């Protein structure tokens, strides 16, 4: 019995190492790279799923009425206003707006509200002394905040900005195009086994223009055995999107693209059973359902 228990413990350690550590993420990333799939984020190796607060904020945002188009010079975009109201409430949104009217950036206003002026200033001074690049940026001085304040700021800064980024994304093809395979568990059409589908498959003919869901930097634009010709775009604040099985690519790694830019033509390359676009979203390396953010209104189609 002791031997069996030790074997079971060793197996559990091996599984944990492979799925919940940076070393395991490196191995997984290497395998994904070899197969031509978007790989995991190293930070995601410490996470078991999306934060509950983010999930709750997303649901709240979906239930809120549309925000009128911004008019004032300091008024944030509608997606930002919705994220503020959903994650922090209307009173906090008004407080943040007051700081924006005073000329403060959105990131600074969010952090100041979360941790206070003195704690933020102290963290910036320590980051400056440590030689951090752009020490006034939250991600540069975040680690110099006390643990409790850092956790609070992560919710009220990083999460709000991530939610706003996701809410501002468009759909890469016409919103009326049919989703043939949704996000989640399914029987893989090629392998025949149950496998998590980390995106949505959209039925579009070969050669259909595919547009960037949002502005960002092209992380990858290459060909792989599984994903075929594919593109990954980093939109900032931990949000990225990927587009697979293309017939032709129109961007290269390192390119800065605008929202709605023509990045590729859909196709049937890689491990595919027919012409379609696989569209995926990731938050800090974790796949999230793009269908949750699919705006089916006529005005939601990306520009051509």
PDB file of C-alpha atoms in Angstrom:
ATOM      1  CA  UNK A   1       0.000   0.000   0.000  1.00  0.00           C
ATOM      2  CA  UNK A   2       2.836   2.365   0.816  1.00  0.00           C
ATOM      3  CA  UNK A   3       4.403   1.764  -2.594  1.00  0.00           C
ATOM      4  CA  UNK A   4       1.080   2.421  -4.351  1.00  0.00           C
ATOM      5  CA  UNK A   5       0.582   5.600  -2.362  1.00  0.00           C
ATOM      6  CA  UNK A   6       4.054   6.826  -3.282  1.00  0.00           C
ATOM      7  CA  UNK A   7       3.451   6.038  -6.963  1.00  0.00           C
ATOM      8  CA  UNK A   8       0.152   7.913  -6.860  1.00  0.00           C
ATOM      9  CA  UNK A   9       1.845  10.891  -5.207  1.00  0.00           C
ATOM     10  CA  UNK A  10       4.619  10.870  -7.820  1.00  0.00           C
ATOM     11  CA  UNK A  11       2.033  10.791 -10.598  1.00  0.00           C
ATOM     12  CA  UNK A  12       0.189  13.755  -9.070  1.00  0.00           C
ATOM     13  CA  UNK A  13       3.437  15.726  -8.823  1.00  0.00           C
ATOM     14  CA  UNK A  14       4.245  14.973 -12.469  1.00  0.00           C
ATOM     15  CA  UNK A  15       0.777  16.117 -13.598  1.00  0.00           C
ATOM     16  CA  UNK A  16       1.031  19.278 -11.517  1.00  0.00           C
ATOM     17  CA  UNK A  17       4.490  20.003 -12.920  1.00  0.00           C
ATOM     18  CA  UNK A  18       3.241  19.578 -16.471  1.00  0.00           C
ATOM     19  CA  UNK A  19       0.128  21.715 -16.077  1.00  0.00           C
ATOM     20  CA  UNK A  20       0.707  24.247 -13.287  1.00  0.00           C
ATOM     21  CA  UNK A  21       4.366  25.323 -13.454  1.00  0.00           C
ATOM     22  CA  UNK A  22       6.455  27.480 -15.791  1.00  0.00           C
ATOM     23  CA  UNK A  23       8.530  24.412 -16.687  1.00  0.00           C
ATOM     24  CA  UNK A  24       5.408  22.599 -17.799  1.00  0.00           C
ATOM     25  CA  UNK A  25       4.254  25.690 -19.662  1.00  0.00           C
ATOM     26  CA  UNK A  26       7.612  25.831 -21.481  1.00  0.00           C
ATOM     27  CA  UNK A  27       7.222  22.217 -22.581  1.00  0.00           C
ATOM     28  CA  UNK A  28       3.619  22.843 -23.601  1.00  0.00           C
ATOM     29  CA  UNK A  29       4.683  25.947 -25.486  1.00  0.00           C
ATOM     30  CA  UNK A  30       7.386  24.033 -27.349  1.00  0.00           C
ATOM     31  CA  UNK A  31       4.883  21.340 -28.351  1.00  0.00           C
ATOM     32  CA  UNK A  32       2.375  23.993 -29.458  1.00  0.00           C
ATOM     33  CA  UNK A  33       5.066  25.757 -31.490  1.00  0.00           C
ATOM     34  CA  UNK A  34       6.064  22.492 -33.207  1.00  0.00           C
ATOM     35  CA  UNK A  35       2.417  21.763 -34.057  1.00  0.00           C
ATOM     36  CA  UNK A  36       1.678  25.314 -35.199  1.00  0.00           C
ATOM     37  CA  UNK A  37      -0.745  26.136 -32.405  1.00  0.00           C
ATOM     38  CA  UNK A  38      -0.885  29.277 -30.220  1.00  0.00           C
ATOM     39  CA  UNK A  39       1.032  28.390 -27.054  1.00  0.00           C
ATOM     40  CA  UNK A  40       0.267  29.108 -23.390  1.00  0.00           C
ATOM     41  CA  UNK A  41       1.375  32.147 -21.451  1.00  0.00           C
ATOM     42  CA  UNK A  42       3.891  31.326 -18.688  1.00  0.00           C
ATOM     43  CA  UNK A  43       1.881  33.367 -16.179  1.00  0.00           C
ATOM     44  CA  UNK A  44      -1.142  31.227 -16.965  1.00  0.00           C
ATOM     45  CA  UNK A  45       0.667  28.168 -15.583  1.00  0.00           C
ATOM     46  CA  UNK A  46      -0.206  29.428 -12.108  1.00  0.00           C
ATOM     47  CA  UNK A  47      -3.906  29.863 -12.893  1.00  0.00           C
ATOM     48  CA  UNK A  48      -6.689  27.292 -12.897  1.00  0.00           C
ATOM     49  CA  UNK A  49      -9.253  29.445 -14.663  1.00  0.00           C
ATOM     50  CA  UNK A  50     -10.525  32.956 -15.157  1.00  0.00           C
ATOM     51  CA  UNK A  51     -10.922  35.095 -12.030  1.00  0.00           C
ATOM     52  CA  UNK A  52     -14.464  34.889 -10.666  1.00  0.00           C
ATOM     53  CA  UNK A  53     -14.571  38.683 -10.454  1.00  0.00           C
ATOM     54  CA  UNK A  54     -13.800  38.950 -14.187  1.00  0.00           C
ATOM     55  CA  UNK A  55     -16.548  36.455 -15.033  1.00  0.00           C
ATOM     56  CA  UNK A  56     -19.011  38.384 -12.856  1.00  0.00           C
ATOM     57  CA  UNK A  57     -17.995  41.725 -14.368  1.00  0.00           C
ATOM     58  CA  UNK A  58     -18.421  40.352 -17.888  1.00  0.00           C
ATOM     59  CA  UNK A  59     -21.928  39.153 -17.082  1.00  0.00           C
ATOM     60  CA  UNK A  60     -22.766  42.522 -15.532  1.00  0.00           C
ATOM     61  CA  UNK A  61     -21.407  44.343 -18.582  1.00  0.00           C
ATOM     62  CA  UNK A  62     -23.604  42.239 -20.874  1.00  0.00           C
ATOM     63  CA  UNK A  63     -26.691  43.304 -18.908  1.00  0.00           C
ATOM     64  CA  UNK A  64     -25.924  47.026 -18.922  1.00  0.00           C
ATOM     65  CA  UNK A  65     -27.641  49.327 -21.455  1.00  0.00           C
ATOM     66  CA  UNK A  66     -25.456  50.656 -24.292  1.00  0.00           C
ATOM     67  CA  UNK A  67     -23.276  53.631 -23.438  1.00  0.00           C
ATOM     68  CA  UNK A  68     -23.714  56.721 -25.658  1.00  0.00           C
ATOM     69  CA  UNK A  69     -20.741  57.628 -27.824  1.00  0.00           C
ATOM     70  CA  UNK A  70     -18.111  59.666 -25.981  1.00  0.00           C
ATOM     71  CA  UNK A  71     -18.283  63.417 -26.668  1.00  0.00           C
ATOM     72  CA  UNK A  72     -15.911  65.248 -24.296  1.00  0.00           C
ATOM     73  CA  UNK A  73     -12.146  65.291 -24.840  1.00  0.00           C
ATOM     74  CA  UNK A  74     -11.575  63.350 -21.610  1.00  0.00           C
ATOM     75  CA  UNK A  75     -14.543  60.999 -21.928  1.00  0.00           C
ATOM     76  CA  UNK A  76     -13.312  57.374 -22.202  1.00  0.00           C
ATOM     77  CA  UNK A  77     -14.589  55.098 -24.994  1.00  0.00           C
ATOM     78  CA  UNK A  78     -17.881  53.287 -24.461  1.00  0.00           C
ATOM     79  CA  UNK A  79     -16.109  49.976 -23.755  1.00  0.00           C
ATOM     80  CA  UNK A  80     -14.095  51.593 -20.956  1.00  0.00           C
ATOM     81  CA  UNK A  81     -17.186  53.223 -19.434  1.00  0.00           C
ATOM     82  CA  UNK A  82     -19.022  49.891 -19.516  1.00  0.00           C
ATOM     83  CA  UNK A  83     -16.075  48.088 -17.916  1.00  0.00           C
ATOM     84  CA  UNK A  84     -15.847  50.697 -15.161  1.00  0.00           C
ATOM     85  CA  UNK A  85     -19.550  50.471 -14.351  1.00  0.00           C
ATOM     86  CA  UNK A  86     -19.562  46.669 -14.505  1.00  0.00           C
ATOM     87  CA  UNK A  87     -16.440  46.072 -12.409  1.00  0.00           C
ATOM     88  CA  UNK A  88     -16.531  49.016  -9.985  1.00  0.00           C
ATOM     89  CA  UNK A  89     -20.051  50.455 -10.090  1.00  0.00           C
ATOM     90  CA  UNK A  90     -21.490  53.796 -11.263  1.00  0.00           C
ATOM     91  CA  UNK A  91     -20.106  55.828  -8.335  1.00  0.00           C
ATOM     92  CA  UNK A  92     -16.550  54.639  -9.000  1.00  0.00           C
ATOM     93  CA  UNK A  93     -17.011  55.303 -12.708  1.00  0.00           C
ATOM     94  CA  UNK A  94     -17.941  58.897 -11.880  1.00  0.00           C
ATOM     95  CA  UNK A  95     -14.872  59.244  -9.622  1.00  0.00           C
ATOM     96  CA  UNK A  96     -12.604  57.946 -12.369  1.00  0.00           C
ATOM     97  CA  UNK A  97     -14.170  60.360 -14.866  1.00  0.00           C
ATOM     98  CA  UNK A  98     -13.433  63.244 -12.501  1.00  0.00           C
ATOM     99  CA  UNK A  99      -9.748  62.221 -12.446  1.00  0.00           C
ATOM    100  CA  UNK A 100      -9.693  61.971 -16.241  1.00  0.00           C
ATOM    101  CA  UNK A 101     -11.115  65.494 -16.422  1.00  0.00           C
ATOM    102  CA  UNK A 102      -8.108  66.609 -14.342  1.00  0.00           C
ATOM    103  CA  UNK A 103      -5.757  65.173 -16.957  1.00  0.00           C
ATOM    104  CA  UNK A 104      -4.839  61.893 -15.286  1.00  0.00           C
ATOM    105  CA  UNK A 105      -4.511  58.753 -17.428  1.00  0.00           C
ATOM    106  CA  UNK A 106      -7.068  55.976 -17.014  1.00  0.00           C
ATOM    107  CA  UNK A 107      -4.470  53.563 -15.641  1.00  0.00           C
ATOM    108  CA  UNK A 108      -3.211  56.102 -13.078  1.00  0.00           C
ATOM    109  CA  UNK A 109      -6.748  57.049 -12.046  1.00  0.00           C
ATOM    110  CA  UNK A 110      -7.695  53.411 -11.508  1.00  0.00           C
ATOM    111  CA  UNK A 111      -4.580  52.673  -9.464  1.00  0.00           C
ATOM    112  CA  UNK A 112      -4.844  55.823  -7.370  1.00  0.00           C
ATOM    113  CA  UNK A 113      -8.397  54.923  -6.453  1.00  0.00           C
ATOM    114  CA  UNK A 114      -7.353  51.370  -5.567  1.00  0.00           C
ATOM    115  CA  UNK A 115      -4.223  51.993  -3.466  1.00  0.00           C
ATOM    116  CA  UNK A 116      -4.079  55.716  -2.747  1.00  0.00           C
ATOM    117  CA  UNK A 117      -1.733  58.472  -3.896  1.00  0.00           C
ATOM    118  CA  UNK A 118       1.075  57.813  -1.392  1.00  0.00           C
ATOM    119  CA  UNK A 119       1.296  54.050  -1.972  1.00  0.00           C
ATOM    120  CA  UNK A 120       1.396  54.581  -5.740  1.00  0.00           C
ATOM    121  CA  UNK A 121       4.048  57.293  -5.459  1.00  0.00           C
ATOM    122  CA  UNK A 122       6.185  55.125  -3.166  1.00  0.00           C
ATOM    123  CA  UNK A 123       6.015  52.186  -5.592  1.00  0.00           C
ATOM    124  CA  UNK A 124       7.007  54.453  -8.497  1.00  0.00           C
ATOM    125  CA  UNK A 125       9.997  55.794  -6.515  1.00  0.00           C
ATOM    126  CA  UNK A 126      11.148  52.255  -5.685  1.00  0.00           C
ATOM    127  CA  UNK A 127      10.731  51.135  -9.293  1.00  0.00           C
ATOM    128  CA  UNK A 128      12.735  54.165 -10.459  1.00  0.00           C
ATOM    129  CA  UNK A 129      15.526  53.387  -7.990  1.00  0.00           C
ATOM    130  CA  UNK A 130      15.566  49.770  -9.197  1.00  0.00           C
ATOM    131  CA  UNK A 131      16.040  50.925 -12.794  1.00  0.00           C
ATOM    132  CA  UNK A 132      12.677  49.668 -14.059  1.00  0.00           C
ATOM    133  CA  UNK A 133      11.729  50.770 -17.555  1.00  0.00           C
ATOM    134  CA  UNK A 134       8.881  53.303 -17.617  1.00  0.00           C
ATOM    135  CA  UNK A 135       8.436  53.175 -13.816  1.00  0.00           C
ATOM    136  CA  UNK A 136       5.188  55.169 -13.850  1.00  0.00           C
ATOM    137  CA  UNK A 137       3.457  52.360 -15.745  1.00  0.00           C
ATOM    138  CA  UNK A 138       1.464  50.095 -13.445  1.00  0.00           C
ATOM    139  CA  UNK A 139       3.068  46.884 -14.751  1.00  0.00           C
ATOM    140  CA  UNK A 140       6.518  48.375 -14.095  1.00  0.00           C
ATOM    141  CA  UNK A 141       5.994  49.341 -10.450  1.00  0.00           C
ATOM    142  CA  UNK A 142       3.273  46.816  -9.508  1.00  0.00           C
ATOM    143  CA  UNK A 143       5.711  44.469  -7.722  1.00  0.00           C
ATOM    144  CA  UNK A 144       6.787  47.285  -5.398  1.00  0.00           C
ATOM    145  CA  UNK A 145       3.292  47.606  -3.909  1.00  0.00           C
ATOM    146  CA  UNK A 146       2.495  45.794  -0.633  1.00  0.00           C
ATOM    147  CA  UNK A 147       0.888  42.400  -1.300  1.00  0.00           C
ATOM    148  CA  UNK A 148      -2.609  43.382  -0.146  1.00  0.00           C
ATOM    149  CA  UNK A 149      -2.617  46.562  -2.223  1.00  0.00           C
ATOM    150  CA  UNK A 150      -1.158  44.713  -5.195  1.00  0.00           C
ATOM    151  CA  UNK A 151      -4.041  42.219  -5.139  1.00  0.00           C
ATOM    152  CA  UNK A 152      -6.586  45.022  -4.933  1.00  0.00           C
ATOM    153  CA  UNK A 153      -4.903  46.960  -7.728  1.00  0.00           C
ATOM    154  CA  UNK A 154      -4.811  43.872  -9.921  1.00  0.00           C
ATOM    155  CA  UNK A 155      -8.594  43.757  -9.702  1.00  0.00           C
ATOM    156  CA  UNK A 156      -9.270  47.465 -10.049  1.00  0.00           C
ATOM    157  CA  UNK A 157      -6.601  48.204 -12.667  1.00  0.00           C
ATOM    158  CA  UNK A 158      -5.578  45.148 -14.647  1.00  0.00           C
ATOM    159  CA  UNK A 159      -9.003  43.537 -14.654  1.00  0.00           C
ATOM    160  CA  UNK A 160     -10.881  46.679 -15.651  1.00  0.00           C
ATOM    161  CA  UNK A 161      -8.451  47.394 -18.488  1.00  0.00           C
ATOM    162  CA  UNK A 162      -8.594  43.764 -19.663  1.00  0.00           C
ATOM    163  CA  UNK A 163     -12.395  43.790 -19.608  1.00  0.00           C
ATOM    164  CA  UNK A 164     -12.479  47.093 -21.495  1.00  0.00           C
ATOM    165  CA  UNK A 165     -10.069  45.683 -24.086  1.00  0.00           C
ATOM    166  CA  UNK A 166     -12.196  42.578 -24.628  1.00  0.00           C
ATOM    167  CA  UNK A 167     -15.446  44.549 -24.761  1.00  0.00           C
ATOM    168  CA  UNK A 168     -13.952  46.798 -27.440  1.00  0.00           C
ATOM    169  CA  UNK A 169     -13.092  43.900 -29.767  1.00  0.00           C
ATOM    170  CA  UNK A 170     -15.092  43.391 -32.947  1.00  0.00           C
ATOM    171  CA  UNK A 171     -15.900  40.250 -34.911  1.00  0.00           C
ATOM    172  CA  UNK A 172     -13.307  39.249 -37.533  1.00  0.00           C
ATOM    173  CA  UNK A 173     -15.847  38.510 -40.291  1.00  0.00           C
ATOM    174  CA  UNK A 174     -19.468  39.436 -40.962  1.00  0.00           C
ATOM    175  CA  UNK A 175     -21.382  38.910 -37.686  1.00  0.00           C
ATOM    176  CA  UNK A 176     -24.043  36.966 -39.584  1.00  0.00           C
ATOM    177  CA  UNK A 177     -21.558  34.221 -40.582  1.00  0.00           C
ATOM    178  CA  UNK A 178     -22.608  30.895 -39.045  1.00  0.00           C
ATOM    179  CA  UNK A 179     -20.693  29.445 -36.071  1.00  0.00           C
ATOM    180  CA  UNK A 180     -20.349  25.749 -36.875  1.00  0.00           C
ATOM    181  CA  UNK A 181     -18.485  24.684 -33.741  1.00  0.00           C
ATOM    182  CA  UNK A 182     -18.751  26.694 -30.494  1.00  0.00           C
ATOM    183  CA  UNK A 183     -16.269  27.002 -27.654  1.00  0.00           C
ATOM    184  CA  UNK A 184     -15.985  24.128 -25.176  1.00  0.00           C
ATOM    185  CA  UNK A 185     -15.838  20.350 -24.994  1.00  0.00           C
ATOM    186  CA  UNK A 186     -16.587  18.495 -28.219  1.00  0.00           C
ATOM    187  CA  UNK A 187     -15.737  15.359 -30.163  1.00  0.00           C
ATOM    188  CA  UNK A 188     -12.826  16.419 -32.364  1.00  0.00           C
ATOM    189  CA  UNK A 189     -13.877  16.142 -36.042  1.00  0.00           C
ATOM    190  CA  UNK A 190     -10.481  14.707 -37.079  1.00  0.00           C
ATOM    191  CA  UNK A 191      -9.157  12.884 -34.005  1.00  0.00           C
ATOM    192  CA  UNK A 192     -12.517  11.457 -32.946  1.00  0.00           C
ATOM    193  CA  UNK A 193     -11.774  12.042 -29.236  1.00  0.00           C
ATOM    194  CA  UNK A 194     -13.305  14.453 -26.735  1.00  0.00           C
ATOM    195  CA  UNK A 195     -11.221  17.612 -26.710  1.00  0.00           C
ATOM    196  CA  UNK A 196     -11.667  21.181 -25.509  1.00  0.00           C
ATOM    197  CA  UNK A 197     -12.266  23.546 -28.416  1.00  0.00           C
ATOM    198  CA  UNK A 198     -10.509  26.780 -27.436  1.00  0.00           C
ATOM    199  CA  UNK A 199     -12.271  29.071 -29.876  1.00  0.00           C
ATOM    200  CA  UNK A 200     -15.142  29.117 -32.326  1.00  0.00           C
ATOM    201  CA  UNK A 201     -15.254  27.857 -35.909  1.00  0.00           C
ATOM    202  CA  UNK A 202     -16.960  30.235 -38.338  1.00  0.00           C
ATOM    203  CA  UNK A 203     -18.149  28.965 -41.737  1.00  0.00           C
ATOM    204  CA  UNK A 204     -16.774  31.279 -44.428  1.00  0.00           C
ATOM    205  CA  UNK A 205     -15.626  30.489 -47.983  1.00  0.00           C
ATOM    206  CA  UNK A 206     -11.932  30.299 -48.877  1.00  0.00           C
ATOM    207  CA  UNK A 207     -10.595  33.780 -49.600  1.00  0.00           C
ATOM    208  CA  UNK A 208     -12.977  35.640 -47.269  1.00  0.00           C
ATOM    209  CA  UNK A 209     -11.216  38.745 -45.850  1.00  0.00           C
ATOM    210  CA  UNK A 210     -10.571  38.380 -42.113  1.00  0.00           C
ATOM    211  CA  UNK A 211     -10.111  41.538 -40.031  1.00  0.00           C
ATOM    212  CA  UNK A 212      -8.266  42.196 -36.784  1.00  0.00           C
ATOM    213  CA  UNK A 213     -10.736  42.123 -33.898  1.00  0.00           C
ATOM    214  CA  UNK A 214      -8.894  45.051 -32.347  1.00  0.00           C
ATOM    215  CA  UNK A 215      -5.744  47.124 -32.545  1.00  0.00           C
ATOM    216  CA  UNK A 216      -2.524  45.494 -31.447  1.00  0.00           C
ATOM    217  CA  UNK A 217       0.837  43.999 -32.304  1.00  0.00           C
ATOM    218  CA  UNK A 218       1.167  40.823 -34.386  1.00  0.00           C
ATOM    219  CA  UNK A 219       2.889  38.246 -32.176  1.00  0.00           C
ATOM    220  CA  UNK A 220       2.921  35.433 -34.711  1.00  0.00           C
ATOM    221  CA  UNK A 221       2.190  35.051 -38.399  1.00  0.00           C
ATOM    222  CA  UNK A 222       3.321  31.634 -39.548  1.00  0.00           C
ATOM    223  CA  UNK A 223       2.307  28.169 -40.754  1.00  0.00           C
ATOM    224  CA  UNK A 224       1.798  25.126 -38.535  1.00  0.00           C
ATOM    225  CA  UNK A 225       0.731  21.540 -39.007  1.00  0.00           C
ATOM    226  CA  UNK A 226      -2.437  21.912 -36.906  1.00  0.00           C
ATOM    227  CA  UNK A 227      -3.457  25.564 -37.275  1.00  0.00           C
ATOM    228  CA  UNK A 228      -2.330  25.942 -40.880  1.00  0.00           C
ATOM    229  CA  UNK A 229      -1.523  29.552 -41.691  1.00  0.00           C
ATOM    230  CA  UNK A 230      -2.390  31.569 -38.604  1.00  0.00           C
ATOM    231  CA  UNK A 231      -2.000  34.933 -36.890  1.00  0.00           C
ATOM    232  CA  UNK A 232      -1.871  35.884 -33.199  1.00  0.00           C
ATOM    233  CA  UNK A 233      -2.421  39.519 -32.168  1.00  0.00           C
ATOM    234  CA  UNK A 234      -1.542  40.965 -28.756  1.00  0.00           C
ATOM    235  CA  UNK A 235      -4.111  43.644 -27.864  1.00  0.00           C
ATOM    236  CA  UNK A 236      -2.479  44.575 -24.557  1.00  0.00           C
ATOM    237  CA  UNK A 237      -3.627  44.147 -20.940  1.00  0.00           C
ATOM    238  CA  UNK A 238      -3.289  40.350 -21.229  1.00  0.00           C
ATOM    239  CA  UNK A 239      -5.728  40.008 -24.142  1.00  0.00           C
ATOM    240  CA  UNK A 240      -4.801  38.286 -27.415  1.00  0.00           C
ATOM    241  CA  UNK A 241      -6.715  36.905 -30.388  1.00  0.00           C
ATOM    242  CA  UNK A 242      -5.831  34.165 -32.867  1.00  0.00           C
ATOM    243  CA  UNK A 243      -7.048  33.377 -36.380  1.00  0.00           C
ATOM    244  CA  UNK A 244      -6.306  29.948 -37.888  1.00  0.00           C
ATOM    245  CA  UNK A 245      -6.547  27.899 -41.141  1.00  0.00           C
ATOM    246  CA  UNK A 246      -5.929  30.901 -43.424  1.00  0.00           C
ATOM    247  CA  UNK A 247      -5.391  30.679 -47.150  1.00  0.00           C
ATOM    248  CA  UNK A 248      -3.087  33.709 -47.217  1.00  0.00           C
ATOM    249  CA  UNK A 249      -1.537  36.017 -44.602  1.00  0.00           C
ATOM    250  CA  UNK A 250      -1.259  39.790 -45.082  1.00  0.00           C
ATOM    251  CA  UNK A 251       0.740  40.685 -41.951  1.00  0.00           C
ATOM    252  CA  UNK A 252       4.060  39.683 -40.409  1.00  0.00           C
ATOM    253  CA  UNK A 253       5.249  39.246 -36.833  1.00  0.00           C
ATOM    254  CA  UNK A 254       5.982  42.612 -35.253  1.00  0.00           C
ATOM    255  CA  UNK A 255       3.461  44.561 -37.335  1.00  0.00           C
ATOM    256  CA  UNK A 256       1.219  47.050 -35.566  1.00  0.00           C
ATOM    257  CA  UNK A 257      -2.333  46.683 -36.861  1.00  0.00           C
ATOM    258  CA  UNK A 258      -5.432  48.815 -36.446  1.00  0.00           C
ATOM    259  CA  UNK A 259      -8.813  47.468 -35.453  1.00  0.00           C
ATOM    260  CA  UNK A 260     -10.508  46.130 -38.565  1.00  0.00           C
ATOM    261  CA  UNK A 261      -7.267  45.780 -40.559  1.00  0.00           C
ATOM    262  CA  UNK A 262      -7.314  43.071 -43.266  1.00  0.00           C
ATOM    263  CA  UNK A 263      -4.871  40.552 -41.757  1.00  0.00           C
ATOM    264  CA  UNK A 264      -5.553  37.356 -43.727  1.00  0.00           C
ATOM    265  CA  UNK A 265      -7.879  35.496 -46.071  1.00  0.00           C
ATOM    266  CA  UNK A 266      -9.763  32.524 -44.667  1.00  0.00           C
ATOM    267  CA  UNK A 267      -8.919  29.070 -45.962  1.00  0.00           C
ATOM    268  CA  UNK A 268      -8.739  25.349 -45.259  1.00  0.00           C
ATOM    269  CA  UNK A 269      -5.105  24.831 -44.224  1.00  0.00           C
ATOM    270  CA  UNK A 270      -3.748  22.730 -41.385  1.00  0.00           C
ATOM    271  CA  UNK A 271      -5.882  20.190 -39.539  1.00  0.00           C
ATOM    272  CA  UNK A 272      -9.232  21.175 -41.025  1.00  0.00           C
ATOM    273  CA  UNK A 273     -12.250  19.333 -42.418  1.00  0.00           C
ATOM    274  CA  UNK A 274     -13.510  22.187 -44.573  1.00  0.00           C
ATOM    275  CA  UNK A 275     -13.216  25.924 -45.270  1.00  0.00           C
ATOM    276  CA  UNK A 276     -13.635  27.949 -42.089  1.00  0.00           C
ATOM    277  CA  UNK A 277     -12.027  30.439 -39.718  1.00  0.00           C
ATOM    278  CA  UNK A 278     -11.041  29.361 -36.217  1.00  0.00           C
ATOM    279  CA  UNK A 279     -11.225  32.478 -34.024  1.00  0.00           C
ATOM    280  CA  UNK A 280      -9.916  32.397 -30.465  1.00  0.00           C
ATOM    281  CA  UNK A 281      -9.470  34.815 -27.558  1.00  0.00           C
ATOM    282  CA  UNK A 282      -7.112  34.508 -24.606  1.00  0.00           C
ATOM    283  CA  UNK A 283      -6.889  36.378 -21.317  1.00  0.00           C
ATOM    284  CA  UNK A 284      -3.489  36.024 -19.641  1.00  0.00           C
ATOM    285  CA  UNK A 285      -2.945  32.878 -21.695  1.00  0.00           C
ATOM    286  CA  UNK A 286      -6.287  31.286 -20.779  1.00  0.00           C
ATOM    287  CA  UNK A 287      -8.762  30.625 -23.580  1.00  0.00           C
ATOM    288  CA  UNK A 288     -12.094  32.428 -23.191  1.00  0.00           C
ATOM    289  CA  UNK A 289     -15.234  32.026 -25.276  1.00  0.00           C
ATOM    290  CA  UNK A 290     -15.312  34.588 -28.118  1.00  0.00           C
ATOM    291  CA  UNK A 291     -19.034  33.925 -28.440  1.00  0.00           C
ATOM    292  CA  UNK A 292     -19.588  35.766 -25.144  1.00  0.00           C
ATOM    293  CA  UNK A 293     -18.464  38.961 -26.859  1.00  0.00           C
ATOM    294  CA  UNK A 294     -20.079  38.419 -30.265  1.00  0.00           C
ATOM    295  CA  UNK A 295     -22.007  41.554 -31.148  1.00  0.00           C
ATOM    296  CA  UNK A 296     -24.573  40.406 -33.700  1.00  0.00           C
ATOM    297  CA  UNK A 297     -25.939  43.888 -34.388  1.00  0.00           C
ATOM    298  CA  UNK A 298     -25.633  45.097 -37.965  1.00  0.00           C
ATOM    299  CA  UNK A 299     -23.215  47.828 -36.967  1.00  0.00           C
ATOM    300  CA  UNK A 300     -20.762  45.416 -35.357  1.00  0.00           C
ATOM    301  CA  UNK A 301     -19.122  44.185 -38.552  1.00  0.00           C
ATOM    302  CA  UNK A 302     -15.491  45.230 -38.909  1.00  0.00           C
ATOM    303  CA  UNK A 303     -14.641  47.733 -41.614  1.00  0.00           C
ATOM    304  CA  UNK A 304     -13.588  46.401 -44.972  1.00  0.00           C
TER     305      UNK A 304
END
